[in-house]
Coordinates of N, CA and C in Angstrom, one line a residue:
Chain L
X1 N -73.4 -3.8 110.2 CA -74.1 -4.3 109.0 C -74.6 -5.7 109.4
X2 N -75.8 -6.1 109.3 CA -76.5 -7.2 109.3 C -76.0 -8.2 108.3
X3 N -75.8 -9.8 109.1 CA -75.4 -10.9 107.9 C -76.2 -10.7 106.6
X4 N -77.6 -10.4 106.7 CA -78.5 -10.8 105.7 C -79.4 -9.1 106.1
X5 N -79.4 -8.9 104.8 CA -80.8 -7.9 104.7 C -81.9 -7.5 103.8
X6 N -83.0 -7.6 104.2 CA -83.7 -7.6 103.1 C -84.8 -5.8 103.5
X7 N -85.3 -5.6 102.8 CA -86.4 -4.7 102.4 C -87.7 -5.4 103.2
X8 N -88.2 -4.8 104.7 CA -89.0 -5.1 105.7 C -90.5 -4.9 104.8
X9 N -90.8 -4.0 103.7 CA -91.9 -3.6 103.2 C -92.9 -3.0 104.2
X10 N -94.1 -3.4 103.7 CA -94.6 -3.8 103.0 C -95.1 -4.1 101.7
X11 N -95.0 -5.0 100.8 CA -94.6 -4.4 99.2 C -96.6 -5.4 98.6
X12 N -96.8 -4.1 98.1 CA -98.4 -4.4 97.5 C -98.1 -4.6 95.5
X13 N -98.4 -5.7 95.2 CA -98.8 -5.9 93.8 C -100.2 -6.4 93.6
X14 N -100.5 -6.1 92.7 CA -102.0 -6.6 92.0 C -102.0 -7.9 91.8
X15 N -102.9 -8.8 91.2 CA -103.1 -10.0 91.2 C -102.6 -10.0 89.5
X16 N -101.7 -11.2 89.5 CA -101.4 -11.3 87.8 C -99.8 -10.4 87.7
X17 N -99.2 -9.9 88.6 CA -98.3 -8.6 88.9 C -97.1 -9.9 88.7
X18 N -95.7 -8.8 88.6 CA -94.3 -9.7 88.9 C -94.2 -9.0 90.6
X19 N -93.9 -9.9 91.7 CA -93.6 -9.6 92.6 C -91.7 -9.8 92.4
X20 N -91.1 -8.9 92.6 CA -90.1 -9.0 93.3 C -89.2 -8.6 94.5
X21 N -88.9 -9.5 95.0 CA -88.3 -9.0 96.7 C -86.8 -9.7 96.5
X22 N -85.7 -8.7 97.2 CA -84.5 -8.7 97.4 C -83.8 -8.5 98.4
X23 N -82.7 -8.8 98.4 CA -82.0 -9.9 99.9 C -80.6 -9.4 99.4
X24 N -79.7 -8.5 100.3 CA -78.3 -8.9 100.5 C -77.7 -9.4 101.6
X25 N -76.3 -9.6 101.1 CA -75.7 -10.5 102.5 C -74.4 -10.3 102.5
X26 N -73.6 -10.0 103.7 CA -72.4 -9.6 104.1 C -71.2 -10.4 103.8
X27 N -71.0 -11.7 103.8 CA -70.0 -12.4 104.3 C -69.9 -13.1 102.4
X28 N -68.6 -12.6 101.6 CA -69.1 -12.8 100.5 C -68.5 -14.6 99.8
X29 N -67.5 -15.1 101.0 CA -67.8 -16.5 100.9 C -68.8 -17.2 101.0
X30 N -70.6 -17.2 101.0 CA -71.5 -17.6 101.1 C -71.8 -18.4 100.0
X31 N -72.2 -19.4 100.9 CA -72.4 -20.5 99.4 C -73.2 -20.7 98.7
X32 N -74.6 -21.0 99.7 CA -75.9 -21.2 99.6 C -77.1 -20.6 100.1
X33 N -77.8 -20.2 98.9 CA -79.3 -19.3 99.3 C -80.6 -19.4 99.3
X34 N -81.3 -19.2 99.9 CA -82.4 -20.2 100.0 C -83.6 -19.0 100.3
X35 N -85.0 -19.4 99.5 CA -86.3 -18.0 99.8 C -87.2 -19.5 100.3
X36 N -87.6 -18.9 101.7 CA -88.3 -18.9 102.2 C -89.9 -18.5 102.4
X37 N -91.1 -19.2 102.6 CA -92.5 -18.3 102.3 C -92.8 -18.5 104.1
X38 N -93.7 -17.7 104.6 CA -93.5 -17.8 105.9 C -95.2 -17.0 106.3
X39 N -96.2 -17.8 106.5 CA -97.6 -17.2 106.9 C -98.0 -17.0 107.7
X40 N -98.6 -15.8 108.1 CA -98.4 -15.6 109.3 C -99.4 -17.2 110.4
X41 N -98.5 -17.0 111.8 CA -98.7 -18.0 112.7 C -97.7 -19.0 112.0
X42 N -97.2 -19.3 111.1 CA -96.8 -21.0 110.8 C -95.6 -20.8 110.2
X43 N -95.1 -22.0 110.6 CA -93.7 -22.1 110.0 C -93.0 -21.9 109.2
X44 N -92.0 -21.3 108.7 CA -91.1 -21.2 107.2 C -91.0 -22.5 106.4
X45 N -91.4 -22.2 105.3 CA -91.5 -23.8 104.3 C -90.6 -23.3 103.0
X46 N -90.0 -23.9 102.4 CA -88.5 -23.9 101.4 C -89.6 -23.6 100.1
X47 N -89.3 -22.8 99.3 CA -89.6 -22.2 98.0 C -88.7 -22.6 97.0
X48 N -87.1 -22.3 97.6 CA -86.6 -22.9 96.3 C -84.9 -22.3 96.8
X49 N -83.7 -23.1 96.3 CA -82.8 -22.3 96.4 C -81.6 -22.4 95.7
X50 N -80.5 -21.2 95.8 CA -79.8 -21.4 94.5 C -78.1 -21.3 95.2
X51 N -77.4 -22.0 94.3 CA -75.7 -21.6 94.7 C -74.8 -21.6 93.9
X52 N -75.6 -21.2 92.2 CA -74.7 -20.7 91.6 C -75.4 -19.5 90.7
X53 N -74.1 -18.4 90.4 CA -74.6 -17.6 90.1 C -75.8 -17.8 88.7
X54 N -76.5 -16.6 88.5 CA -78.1 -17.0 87.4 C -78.5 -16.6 88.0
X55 N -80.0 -17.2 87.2 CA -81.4 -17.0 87.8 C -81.5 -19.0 87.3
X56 N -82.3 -19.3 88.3 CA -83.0 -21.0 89.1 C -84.7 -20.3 88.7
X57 N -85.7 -21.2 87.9 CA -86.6 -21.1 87.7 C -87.4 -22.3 88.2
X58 N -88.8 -22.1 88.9 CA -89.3 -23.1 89.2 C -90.7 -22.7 89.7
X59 N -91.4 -23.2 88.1 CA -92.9 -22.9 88.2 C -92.7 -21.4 88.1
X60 N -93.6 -20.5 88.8 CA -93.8 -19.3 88.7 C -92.6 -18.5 89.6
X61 N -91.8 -18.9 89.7 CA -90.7 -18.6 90.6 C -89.4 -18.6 90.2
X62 N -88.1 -17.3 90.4 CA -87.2 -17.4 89.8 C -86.6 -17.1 91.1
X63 N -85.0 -17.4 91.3 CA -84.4 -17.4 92.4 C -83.3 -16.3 91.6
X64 N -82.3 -15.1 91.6 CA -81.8 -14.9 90.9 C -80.8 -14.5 91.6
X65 N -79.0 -15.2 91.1 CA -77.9 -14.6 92.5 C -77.2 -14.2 91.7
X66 N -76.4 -12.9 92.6 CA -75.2 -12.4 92.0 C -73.9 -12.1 92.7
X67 N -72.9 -13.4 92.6 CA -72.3 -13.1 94.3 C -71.4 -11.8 93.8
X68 N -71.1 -11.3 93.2 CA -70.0 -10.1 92.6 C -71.3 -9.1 93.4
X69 N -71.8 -8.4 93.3 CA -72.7 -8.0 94.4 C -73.2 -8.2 95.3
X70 N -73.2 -9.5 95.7 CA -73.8 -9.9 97.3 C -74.8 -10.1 97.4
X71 N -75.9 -10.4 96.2 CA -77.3 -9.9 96.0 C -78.0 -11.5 95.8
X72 N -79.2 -11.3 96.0 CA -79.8 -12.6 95.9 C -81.5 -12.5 95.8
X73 N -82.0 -12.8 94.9 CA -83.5 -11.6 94.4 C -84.2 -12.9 94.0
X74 N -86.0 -13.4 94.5 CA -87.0 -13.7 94.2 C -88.2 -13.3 93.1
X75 N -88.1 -14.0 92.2 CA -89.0 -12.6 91.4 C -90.7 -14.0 91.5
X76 N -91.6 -13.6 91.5 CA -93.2 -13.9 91.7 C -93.6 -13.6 90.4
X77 N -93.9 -14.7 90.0 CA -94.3 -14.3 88.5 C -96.4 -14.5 88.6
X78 N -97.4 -14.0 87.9 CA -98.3 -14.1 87.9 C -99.0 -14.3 89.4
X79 N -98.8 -13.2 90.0 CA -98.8 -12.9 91.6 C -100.3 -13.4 91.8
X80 N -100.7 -14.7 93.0 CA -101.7 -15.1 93.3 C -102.0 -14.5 94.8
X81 N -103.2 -14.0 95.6 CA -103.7 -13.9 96.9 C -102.9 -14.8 98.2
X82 N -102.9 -15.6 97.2 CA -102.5 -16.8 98.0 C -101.2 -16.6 98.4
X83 N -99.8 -15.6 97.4 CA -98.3 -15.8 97.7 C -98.3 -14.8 98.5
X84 N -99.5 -14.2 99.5 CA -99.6 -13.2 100.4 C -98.9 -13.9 101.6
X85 N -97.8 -13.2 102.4 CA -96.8 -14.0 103.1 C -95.9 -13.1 103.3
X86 N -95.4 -13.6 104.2 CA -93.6 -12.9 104.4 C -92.7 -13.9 103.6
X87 N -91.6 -13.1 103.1 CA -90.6 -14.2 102.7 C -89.2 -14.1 103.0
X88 N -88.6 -15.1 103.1 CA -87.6 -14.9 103.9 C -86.1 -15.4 103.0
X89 N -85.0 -14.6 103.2 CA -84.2 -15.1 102.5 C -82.8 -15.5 103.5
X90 N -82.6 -16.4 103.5 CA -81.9 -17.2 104.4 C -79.6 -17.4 103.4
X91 N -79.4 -17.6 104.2 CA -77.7 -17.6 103.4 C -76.8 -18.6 104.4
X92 N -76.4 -19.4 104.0 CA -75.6 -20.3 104.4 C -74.2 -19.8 104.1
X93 N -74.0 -19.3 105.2 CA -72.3 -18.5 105.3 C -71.0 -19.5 105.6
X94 N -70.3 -19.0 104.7 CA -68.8 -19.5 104.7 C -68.3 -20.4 105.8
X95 N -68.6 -19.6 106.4 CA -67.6 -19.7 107.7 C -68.5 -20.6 108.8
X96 N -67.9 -21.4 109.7 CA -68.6 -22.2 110.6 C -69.7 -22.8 110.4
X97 N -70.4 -23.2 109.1 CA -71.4 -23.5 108.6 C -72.8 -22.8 109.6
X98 N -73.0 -21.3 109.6 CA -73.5 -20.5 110.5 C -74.8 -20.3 109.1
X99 N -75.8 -20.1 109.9 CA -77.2 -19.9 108.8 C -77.4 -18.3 109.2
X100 N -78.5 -17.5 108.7 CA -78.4 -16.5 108.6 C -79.8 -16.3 108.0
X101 N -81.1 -15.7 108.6 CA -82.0 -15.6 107.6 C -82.3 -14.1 108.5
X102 N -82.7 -13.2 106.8 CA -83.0 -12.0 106.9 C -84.1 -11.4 107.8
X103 N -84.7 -10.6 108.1 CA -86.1 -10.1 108.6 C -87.4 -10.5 108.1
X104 N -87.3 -10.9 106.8 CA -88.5 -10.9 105.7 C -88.7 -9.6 105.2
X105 N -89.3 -9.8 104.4 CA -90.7 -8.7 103.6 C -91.7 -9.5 103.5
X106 N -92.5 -8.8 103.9 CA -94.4 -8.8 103.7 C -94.6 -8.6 102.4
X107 N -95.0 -9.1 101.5 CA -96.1 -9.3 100.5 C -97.4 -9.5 100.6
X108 N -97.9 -8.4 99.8 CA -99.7 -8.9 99.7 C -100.0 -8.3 98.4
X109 N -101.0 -9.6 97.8 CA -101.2 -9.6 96.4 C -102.9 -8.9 96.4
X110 N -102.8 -7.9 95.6 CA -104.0 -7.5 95.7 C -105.1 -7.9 95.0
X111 N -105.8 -8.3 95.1 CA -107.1 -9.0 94.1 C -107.8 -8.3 93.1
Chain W
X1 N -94.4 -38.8 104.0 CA -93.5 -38.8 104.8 C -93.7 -37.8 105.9
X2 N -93.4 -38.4 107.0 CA -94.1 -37.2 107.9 C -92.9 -36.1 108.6
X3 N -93.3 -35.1 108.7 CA -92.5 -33.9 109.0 C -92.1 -33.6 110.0
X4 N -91.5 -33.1 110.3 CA -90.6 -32.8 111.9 C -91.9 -32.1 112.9
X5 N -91.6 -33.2 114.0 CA -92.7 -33.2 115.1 C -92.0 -32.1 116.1
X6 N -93.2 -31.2 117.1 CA -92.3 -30.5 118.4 C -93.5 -30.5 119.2
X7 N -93.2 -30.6 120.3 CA -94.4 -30.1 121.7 C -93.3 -29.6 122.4
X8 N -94.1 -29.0 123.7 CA -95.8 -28.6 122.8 C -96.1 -27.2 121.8
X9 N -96.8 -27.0 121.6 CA -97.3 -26.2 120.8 C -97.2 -24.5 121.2
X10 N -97.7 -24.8 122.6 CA -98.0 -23.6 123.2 C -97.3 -24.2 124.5
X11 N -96.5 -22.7 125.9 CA -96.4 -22.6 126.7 C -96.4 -21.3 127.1
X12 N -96.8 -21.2 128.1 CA -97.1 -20.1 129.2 C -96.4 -20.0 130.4
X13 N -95.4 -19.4 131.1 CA -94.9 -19.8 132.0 C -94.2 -18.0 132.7
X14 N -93.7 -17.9 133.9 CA -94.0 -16.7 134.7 C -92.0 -16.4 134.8
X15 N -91.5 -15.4 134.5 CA -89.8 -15.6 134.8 C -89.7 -16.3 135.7
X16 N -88.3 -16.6 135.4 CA -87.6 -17.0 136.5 C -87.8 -19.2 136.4
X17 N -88.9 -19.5 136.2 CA -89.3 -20.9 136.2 C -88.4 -21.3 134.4
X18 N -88.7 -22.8 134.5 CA -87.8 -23.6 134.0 C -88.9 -24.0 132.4
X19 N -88.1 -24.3 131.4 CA -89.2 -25.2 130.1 C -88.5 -25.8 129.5
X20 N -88.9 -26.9 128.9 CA -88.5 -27.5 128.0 C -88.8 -28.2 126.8
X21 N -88.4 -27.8 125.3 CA -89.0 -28.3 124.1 C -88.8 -29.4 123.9
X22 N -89.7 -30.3 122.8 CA -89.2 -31.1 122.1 C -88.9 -31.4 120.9
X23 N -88.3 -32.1 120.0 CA -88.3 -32.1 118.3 C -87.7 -33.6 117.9
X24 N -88.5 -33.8 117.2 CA -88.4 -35.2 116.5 C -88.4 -35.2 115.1
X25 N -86.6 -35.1 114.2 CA -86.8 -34.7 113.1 C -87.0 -36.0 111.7
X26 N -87.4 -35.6 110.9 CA -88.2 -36.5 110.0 C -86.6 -37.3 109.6
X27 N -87.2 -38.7 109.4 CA -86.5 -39.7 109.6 C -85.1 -39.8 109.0
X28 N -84.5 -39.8 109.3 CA -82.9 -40.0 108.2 C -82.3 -38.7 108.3
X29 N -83.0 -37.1 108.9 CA -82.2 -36.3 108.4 C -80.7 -36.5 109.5
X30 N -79.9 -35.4 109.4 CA -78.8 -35.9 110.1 C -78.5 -34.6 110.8
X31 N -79.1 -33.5 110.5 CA -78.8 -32.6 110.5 C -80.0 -31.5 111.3
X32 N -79.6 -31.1 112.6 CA -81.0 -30.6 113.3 C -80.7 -29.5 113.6
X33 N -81.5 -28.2 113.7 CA -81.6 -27.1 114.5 C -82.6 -26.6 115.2
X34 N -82.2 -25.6 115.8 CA -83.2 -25.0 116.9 C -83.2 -23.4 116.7
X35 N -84.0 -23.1 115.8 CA -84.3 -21.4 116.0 C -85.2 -20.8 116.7
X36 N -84.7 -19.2 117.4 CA -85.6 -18.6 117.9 C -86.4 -17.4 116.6
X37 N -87.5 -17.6 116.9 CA -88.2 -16.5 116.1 C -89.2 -15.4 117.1
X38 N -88.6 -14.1 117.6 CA -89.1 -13.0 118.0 C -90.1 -12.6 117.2
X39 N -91.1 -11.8 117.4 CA -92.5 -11.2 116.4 C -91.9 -10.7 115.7
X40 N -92.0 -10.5 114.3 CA -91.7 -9.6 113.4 C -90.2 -9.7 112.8
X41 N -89.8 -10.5 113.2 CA -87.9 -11.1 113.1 C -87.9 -12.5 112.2
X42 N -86.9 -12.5 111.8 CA -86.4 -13.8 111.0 C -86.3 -14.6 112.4
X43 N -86.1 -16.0 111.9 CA -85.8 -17.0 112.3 C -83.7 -16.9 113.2
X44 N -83.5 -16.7 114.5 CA -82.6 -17.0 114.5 C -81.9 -18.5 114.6
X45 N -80.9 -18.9 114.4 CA -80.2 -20.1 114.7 C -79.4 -19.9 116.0
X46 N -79.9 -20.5 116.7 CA -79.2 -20.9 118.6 C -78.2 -22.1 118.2
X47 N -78.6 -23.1 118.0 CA -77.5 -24.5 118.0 C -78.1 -25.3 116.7
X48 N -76.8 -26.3 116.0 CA -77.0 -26.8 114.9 C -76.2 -27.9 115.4
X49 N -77.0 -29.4 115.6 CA -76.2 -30.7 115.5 C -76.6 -31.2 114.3
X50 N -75.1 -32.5 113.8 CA -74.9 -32.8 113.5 C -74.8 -34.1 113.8
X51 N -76.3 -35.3 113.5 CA -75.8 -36.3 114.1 C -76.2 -36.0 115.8
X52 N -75.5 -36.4 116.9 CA -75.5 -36.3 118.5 C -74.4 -35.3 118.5
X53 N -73.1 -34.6 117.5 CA -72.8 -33.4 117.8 C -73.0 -31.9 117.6
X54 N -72.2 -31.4 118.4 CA -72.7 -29.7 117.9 C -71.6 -29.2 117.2
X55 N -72.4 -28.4 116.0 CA -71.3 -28.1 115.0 C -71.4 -26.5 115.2
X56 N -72.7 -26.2 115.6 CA -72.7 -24.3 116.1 C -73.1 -24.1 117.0
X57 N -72.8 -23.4 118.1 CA -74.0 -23.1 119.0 C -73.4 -21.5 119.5
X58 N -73.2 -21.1 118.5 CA -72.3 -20.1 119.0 C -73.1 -18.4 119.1
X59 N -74.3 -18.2 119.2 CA -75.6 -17.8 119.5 C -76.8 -18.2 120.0
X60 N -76.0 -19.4 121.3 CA -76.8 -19.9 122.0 C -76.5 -19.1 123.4
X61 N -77.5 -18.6 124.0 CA -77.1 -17.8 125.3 C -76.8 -19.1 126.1
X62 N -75.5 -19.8 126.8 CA -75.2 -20.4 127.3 C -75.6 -20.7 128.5
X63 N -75.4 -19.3 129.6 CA -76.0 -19.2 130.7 C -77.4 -19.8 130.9
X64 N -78.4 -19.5 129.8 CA -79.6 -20.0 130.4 C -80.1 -21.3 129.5
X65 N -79.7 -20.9 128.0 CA -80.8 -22.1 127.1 C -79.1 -23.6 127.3
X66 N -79.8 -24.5 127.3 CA -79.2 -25.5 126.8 C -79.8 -26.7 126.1
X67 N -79.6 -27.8 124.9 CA -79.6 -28.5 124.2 C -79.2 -29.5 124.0
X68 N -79.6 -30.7 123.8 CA -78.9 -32.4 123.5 C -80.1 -32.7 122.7
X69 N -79.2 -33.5 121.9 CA -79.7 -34.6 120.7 C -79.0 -35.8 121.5
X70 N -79.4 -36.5 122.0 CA -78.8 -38.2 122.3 C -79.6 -39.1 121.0
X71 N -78.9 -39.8 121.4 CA -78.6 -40.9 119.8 C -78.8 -40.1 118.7
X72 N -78.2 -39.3 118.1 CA -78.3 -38.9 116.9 C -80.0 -38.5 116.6
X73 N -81.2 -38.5 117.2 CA -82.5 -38.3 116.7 C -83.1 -37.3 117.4
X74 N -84.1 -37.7 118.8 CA -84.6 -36.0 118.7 C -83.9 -35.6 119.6
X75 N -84.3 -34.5 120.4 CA -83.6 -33.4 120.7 C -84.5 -32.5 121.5
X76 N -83.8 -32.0 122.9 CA -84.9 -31.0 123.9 C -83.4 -29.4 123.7
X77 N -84.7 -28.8 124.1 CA -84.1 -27.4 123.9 C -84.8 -26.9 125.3
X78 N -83.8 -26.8 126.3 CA -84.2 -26.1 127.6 C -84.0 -24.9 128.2
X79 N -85.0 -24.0 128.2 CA -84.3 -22.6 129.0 C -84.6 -22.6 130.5
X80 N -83.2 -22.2 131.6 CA -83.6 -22.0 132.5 C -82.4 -21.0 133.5
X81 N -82.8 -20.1 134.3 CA -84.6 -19.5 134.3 C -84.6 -18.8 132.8
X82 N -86.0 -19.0 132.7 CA -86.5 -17.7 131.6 C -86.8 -16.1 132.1
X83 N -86.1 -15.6 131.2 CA -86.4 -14.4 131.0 C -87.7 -13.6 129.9
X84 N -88.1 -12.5 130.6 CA -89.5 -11.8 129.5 C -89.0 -11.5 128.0
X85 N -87.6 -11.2 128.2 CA -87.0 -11.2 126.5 C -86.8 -12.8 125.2
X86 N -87.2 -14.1 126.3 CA -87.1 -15.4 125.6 C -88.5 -15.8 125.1
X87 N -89.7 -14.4 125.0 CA -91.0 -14.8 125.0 C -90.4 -14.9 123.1
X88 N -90.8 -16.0 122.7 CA -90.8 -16.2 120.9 C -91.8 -17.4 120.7
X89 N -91.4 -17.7 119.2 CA -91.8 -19.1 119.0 C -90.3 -19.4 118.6
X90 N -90.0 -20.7 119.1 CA -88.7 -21.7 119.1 C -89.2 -22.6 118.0
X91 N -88.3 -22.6 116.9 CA -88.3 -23.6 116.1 C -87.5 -24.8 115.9
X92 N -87.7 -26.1 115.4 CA -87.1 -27.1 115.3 C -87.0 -27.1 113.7
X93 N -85.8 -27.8 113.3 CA -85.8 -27.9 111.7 C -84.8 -28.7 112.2
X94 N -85.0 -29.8 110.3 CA -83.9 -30.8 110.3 C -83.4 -30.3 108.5
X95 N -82.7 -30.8 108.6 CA -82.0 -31.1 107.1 C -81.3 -32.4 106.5
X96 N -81.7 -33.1 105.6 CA -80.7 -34.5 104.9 C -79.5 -34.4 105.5
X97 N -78.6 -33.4 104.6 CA -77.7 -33.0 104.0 C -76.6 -32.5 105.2
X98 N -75.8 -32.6 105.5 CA -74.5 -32.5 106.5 C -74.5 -30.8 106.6
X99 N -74.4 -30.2 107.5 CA -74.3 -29.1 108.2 C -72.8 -28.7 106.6
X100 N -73.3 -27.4 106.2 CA -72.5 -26.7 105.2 C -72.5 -27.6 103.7
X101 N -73.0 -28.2 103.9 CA -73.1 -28.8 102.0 C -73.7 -28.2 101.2
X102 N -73.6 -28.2 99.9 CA -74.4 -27.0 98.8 C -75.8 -27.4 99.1
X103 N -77.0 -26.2 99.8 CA -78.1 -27.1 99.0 C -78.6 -27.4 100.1
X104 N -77.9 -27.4 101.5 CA -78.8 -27.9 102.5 C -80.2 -27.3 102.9
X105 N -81.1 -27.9 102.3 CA -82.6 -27.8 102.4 C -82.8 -28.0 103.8
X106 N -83.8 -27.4 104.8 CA -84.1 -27.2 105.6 C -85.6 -27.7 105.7
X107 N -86.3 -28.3 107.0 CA -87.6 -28.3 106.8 C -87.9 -28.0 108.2
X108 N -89.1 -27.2 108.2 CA -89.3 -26.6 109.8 C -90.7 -27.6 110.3
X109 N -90.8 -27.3 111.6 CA -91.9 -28.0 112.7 C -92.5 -27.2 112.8
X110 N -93.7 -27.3 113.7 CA -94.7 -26.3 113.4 C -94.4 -25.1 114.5
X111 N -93.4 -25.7 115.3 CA -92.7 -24.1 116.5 C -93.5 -24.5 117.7
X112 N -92.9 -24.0 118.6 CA -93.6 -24.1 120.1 C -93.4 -22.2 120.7
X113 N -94.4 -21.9 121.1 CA -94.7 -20.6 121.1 C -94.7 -20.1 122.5
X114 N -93.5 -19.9 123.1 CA -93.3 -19.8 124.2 C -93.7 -18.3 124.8
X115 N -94.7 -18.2 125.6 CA -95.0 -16.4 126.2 C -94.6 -16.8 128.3
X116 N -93.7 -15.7 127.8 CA -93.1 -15.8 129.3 C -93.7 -14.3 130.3
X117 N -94.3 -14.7 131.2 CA -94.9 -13.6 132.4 C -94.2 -12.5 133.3

């Protein structure tokens, strides 16, 4: 089993759509989780992140964790062309202060 | 405020020969890493200093890549020899916030895009 795993996609919504992409992760002392947007050619840049259980809202963006499941889910509210990207969900594990970020999923917002 | 610097950008280089990165992370953080990113793959974590120490490096291929942060700021990441499987982009990232704290935010460089022959 992979530290982190997410759903490779590729996941198509319409423009104006709720995108949601989700992320589990193995190691269930994990403290902190973090979604990453990642375009292609360029670097991962921080979206937003959470370390207690909920949903974390910010702008059109909800972070939502559930450590009693292991789960940790992005929801895209009023899906723009532009949140066309990979996104990445990354987990700061327990142990050895070891990072962990998933494969991504591909998003593309359809116009 | 300006964002974590790396060169170069791009390298080209044939197995077996030697490289080496650079990263210069945005001012004050304390906290640096060095991921590899393969096409189509997340970002892995090779080594994490803290400061001028190492707090992970425990998916760092030893044998060939090696790493130093002197004085606590930037930091070279060297593979040598390279192999056709270390063709990636290498990334640099720093963080504020002390290796395992709630919350450590991460900010990445723009990568150096290493294609090995």
């Amino acid at each position: 089993q992979k530290e982190v795993e997410q759903n490779s996609g590729p996941l198509s919504v319409p423009e104006g759509a709720i995108a949601s992409l989700n992320c589990t992760y193995s190691d269930r002392g994990s403290q902190s989780f973090f979604w990453y947007r990642q375009y292609s050619g360029k670097s991962p840049e921080l979206i937003m992140f959470i370390y207690s259980n909920g949903d974390k809202e910010d702008g059109r963006f909800t972070a939502q964790l559930n450590k009693a499941s292991q789960y940790v889910s992005l929801l895209i509210r009023d899906s723009q062309p532009s949140d066309s990207a990979t996104y990445l969900c990354a987990v700061n594990m327990n142990t050895g202060n070891q990072f962990y970020f998933g494969t991504g999923t591909s998003l593309t917002v359809i116009p | 405020e300006a964002g974590v610097a790396q060169s170069p950008r791009y390298k080209i280089i044939e197995k077996r020969q030697s490289v080496a990165f650079w990263c210069n992370p945005i001012s004050g953080h304390a906290t640096l890493y060095w991921y590899q990113q393969i096409l189509g793959q997340g970002p892995k974590l090779l080594i994490q200093f803290q400061n001028n120490g190492v707090v992970d490096d425990s998916q760092l291929p030893k044998d060939r890549f090696s790493a130093e942060r002197l004085k606590g700021v930037d930091s070279t990441l060297k593979i040598q020899p390279a192999k056709l499987e270390d063709s990636a982009v290498y990334l640099c990232a720093s963080s504020l916030r002390l290796a395992g704290e709630l919350g450590n935010e991460q900010f990445f460089g723009p990568g150096t895009r290493l294609t090995v022959l």
